[in-house]
XYZ file of C-alpha atoms in Angstrom:
227
model
C 0.533 -30.655 -28.889
C -2.372 -28.187 -28.663
C -4.014 -26.873 -25.531
C -7.785 -26.478 -25.411
C -8.859 -23.511 -23.340
C -11.978 -24.059 -21.276
C -13.063 -21.036 -19.259
C -16.555 -22.436 -18.784
C -15.282 -24.523 -15.864
C -14.613 -21.266 -13.989
C -18.078 -19.768 -14.406
C -19.511 -21.312 -11.204
C -16.593 -19.814 -9.269
C -17.189 -16.140 -10.109
C -18.708 -15.418 -6.677
C -15.559 -16.901 -5.139
C -13.356 -14.749 -7.369
C -15.305 -11.666 -6.312
C -14.893 -12.584 -2.641
C -11.141 -12.726 -3.238
C -11.229 -9.351 -4.994
C -13.136 -7.821 -2.082
C -10.687 -9.138 0.515
C -7.735 -7.965 -1.593
C -9.197 -4.452 -1.645
C -9.981 -4.626 2.068
C -6.452 -5.722 3.027
C -4.946 -3.097 0.735
C -7.156 -0.286 2.052
C -6.393 -1.045 5.701
C -2.673 -1.395 5.036
C -2.656 1.825 3.010
C -4.349 3.905 5.706
C -2.322 2.626 8.649
C 0.870 2.389 6.595
C 0.500 6.013 5.541
C 0.105 7.110 9.165
C 3.106 5.054 10.296
C 5.225 6.196 7.353
C 4.371 9.876 7.756
C 5.129 9.860 11.479
C 8.416 8.075 10.824
C 9.303 10.570 8.080
C 8.668 13.495 10.445
C 10.724 11.788 13.144
C 13.571 11.107 10.742
C 13.542 14.640 9.355
C 13.040 16.607 12.549
C 13.415 14.248 15.499
C 16.105 13.778 18.133
C 19.190 11.790 17.072
C 18.193 8.611 18.938
C 14.764 8.582 17.275
C 16.290 9.174 13.849
C 18.529 6.163 14.457
C 15.613 3.937 15.504
C 13.567 4.920 12.449
C 16.557 4.463 10.140
C 17.112 0.932 11.475
C 13.421 0.120 10.971
C 13.386 1.479 7.407
C 16.608 -0.206 6.308
C 15.603 -3.517 7.897
C 12.280 -3.584 6.063
C 13.698 -2.385 2.750
C 16.412 -5.050 2.792
C 14.349 -8.103 3.699
C 11.749 -9.930 1.571
C 8.084 -9.203 2.222
C 7.374 -12.924 2.530
C 9.886 -13.239 5.375
C 8.277 -10.257 7.112
C 4.846 -11.860 6.770
C 6.133 -15.107 8.268
C 7.810 -13.240 11.130
C 4.598 -11.421 12.001
C 2.323 -14.441 11.570
C 4.459 -16.967 13.447
C 5.796 -14.305 15.815
C 2.305 -13.563 17.119
C 1.722 -17.297 17.620
C 5.027 -17.705 19.468
C 4.028 -14.904 21.838
C 0.744 -16.638 22.552
C -1.323 -14.114 20.615
C -4.054 -15.730 18.565
C -4.721 -13.654 15.456
C -6.341 -14.563 12.163
C -4.331 -14.843 8.973
C -6.025 -11.689 7.680
C -5.035 -9.700 10.774
C -1.443 -10.883 10.518
C -1.467 -10.044 6.807
C -2.612 -6.466 7.458
C -0.039 -6.023 10.228
C 2.792 -7.246 8.003
C 1.702 -5.077 5.080
C 1.483 -2.024 7.351
C 5.001 -2.615 8.660
C 6.278 -3.058 5.114
C 4.583 -0.158 3.368
C 5.207 2.122 6.354
C 8.947 1.944 5.695
C 8.585 2.802 2.009
C 6.093 5.554 2.767
C 8.568 6.993 5.254
C 11.240 7.453 2.594
C 8.811 8.863 0.025
C 7.348 11.396 2.448
C 10.790 12.264 3.805
C 11.857 13.190 0.277
C 8.845 15.494 0.103
C 9.661 17.071 3.457
C 13.235 17.739 2.391
C 12.010 19.429 -0.791
C 10.402 22.274 1.181
C 12.649 25.318 0.857
C 13.850 27.065 3.984
C 12.467 30.382 2.707
C 8.931 29.027 3.077
C 9.554 28.364 6.770
C 10.909 31.864 7.203
C 7.811 33.279 5.499
C 5.562 31.269 7.827
C 7.459 32.643 10.806
C 7.011 36.189 9.538
C 3.271 35.579 9.222
C 3.146 34.554 12.879
C 2.060 30.962 12.281
C 2.436 28.588 15.205
C 4.785 25.622 14.952
C 1.834 23.280 14.440
C 0.312 25.476 11.717
C 3.671 25.800 10.008
C 4.314 22.073 10.093
C 0.914 21.202 8.654
C 0.244 24.006 6.150
C 3.785 24.784 5.039
C 5.672 21.496 5.398
C 3.586 18.321 5.634
C 0.656 19.075 3.312
C 2.738 20.553 0.453
C 5.288 17.749 0.880
C 2.636 15.045 0.562
C 1.165 16.830 -2.466
C 4.551 16.791 -4.184
C 5.105 13.073 -3.632
C 1.467 12.019 -4.092
C 2.111 10.336 -7.486
C 4.918 8.285 -5.931
C 2.675 7.336 -3.004
C -0.045 6.289 -5.441
C 2.348 3.984 -7.288
C 3.595 2.537 -3.996
C 0.075 1.726 -2.816
C -0.831 0.111 -6.141
C 2.261 -2.069 -5.722
C 1.075 -2.815 -2.190
C -2.232 -4.079 -3.558
C -0.384 -6.384 -5.948
C 2.028 -7.499 -3.216
C -0.899 -8.510 -1.006
C -1.004 -11.675 -3.130
C 1.966 -12.940 -1.088
C -0.258 -13.127 1.993
C -1.836 -16.197 0.408
C 1.175 -18.045 1.858
C -0.345 -17.715 5.326
C -3.829 -18.623 4.064
C -5.226 -15.096 3.891
C -8.186 -15.632 1.567
C -7.399 -12.866 -0.905
C -7.530 -13.197 -4.707
C -4.427 -15.341 -5.207
C -5.395 -17.740 -2.405
C -8.852 -18.062 -3.946
C -7.282 -18.736 -7.355
C -5.088 -21.469 -5.849
C -8.156 -23.159 -4.421
C -10.144 -22.850 -7.649
C -7.417 -24.323 -9.816
C -7.053 -27.262 -7.458
C -10.811 -27.871 -7.744
C -11.118 -27.440 -11.517
C -7.643 -28.553 -12.697
C -7.739 -25.591 -15.114
C -4.632 -23.829 -13.813
C -3.839 -21.865 -16.975
C -7.328 -20.418 -17.310
C -7.577 -19.711 -13.586
C -4.417 -17.647 -13.492
C -5.264 -15.835 -16.736
C -8.515 -14.695 -15.104
C -6.653 -13.845 -11.892
C -4.083 -11.783 -13.773
C -6.837 -9.941 -15.640
C -8.587 -9.161 -12.358
C -5.353 -7.746 -10.908
C -4.953 -5.518 -13.977
C -8.498 -4.220 -13.527
C -7.875 -3.697 -9.801
C -4.694 -1.742 -10.562
C -6.569 0.653 -12.835
C -9.423 0.999 -10.353
C -7.104 1.701 -7.410
C -5.026 4.171 -9.412
C -8.185 5.964 -10.585
C -9.476 6.123 -7.011
C -6.220 7.682 -5.814
C -6.295 10.169 -8.693
C -9.813 11.294 -7.802
C -8.923 11.439 -4.111
C -5.903 13.580 -4.937
C -8.045 16.016 -6.905
C -10.340 16.372 -3.886
C -7.714 16.915 -1.186
C -5.320 18.892 -3.385
C -7.520 21.405 -5.265
C -4.466 23.103 -6.725
C -3.667 19.942 -8.705
C -7.158 20.117 -10.243
C -6.670 23.783 -11.156
C -3.280 23.054 -12.702
C -4.754 20.178 -14.671
C -7.548 22.422 -15.970
C -5.059 25.120 -16.912
C -2.929 22.627 -18.846
């Protein structure tokens, strides 16, 4: 039994595919920005906060890391509705992704914070830097630079994981593909195209993070040139 591929049936749907790509990037970008802020603050709290705050953050991180993303999305989406808050599927999707990636970002950044040697703090104190200056220039910024590759990989995975938000009707790429295949009955071709688009998106997002890293961490650019 042979299968006849027919991609021509998908040609009229390219604008729809591109709309899904755009929303996927939009959801991912919002979740990345807010998730990074949440994760960094949690990492600082867990590394240098009072015991009760460390406990709260630890519970949050372990809860998120040990439950499926789909369950978290459902909890946020239906939880808002149960509380009488009317939010769109896209808003609920961003909120759930932020909560999820914030926990993973917390652990990645915390590893970076713990990699800063005590001697660097002593040097900052000798130079008369304030606590704020020390925390930013000596601890946080170098820590983020060290774990930047890991953060990049995590946020690429976040972009791919955004496909799960199609389960609450967020109109990202996978949701669009589901609708197209139900219209055309060309499921195999539809998901081949969808998979190819995700591969392209992964390379684009990774390249964007690489360029961004070269801008905000000039030393990485100098090291790369030297190598």
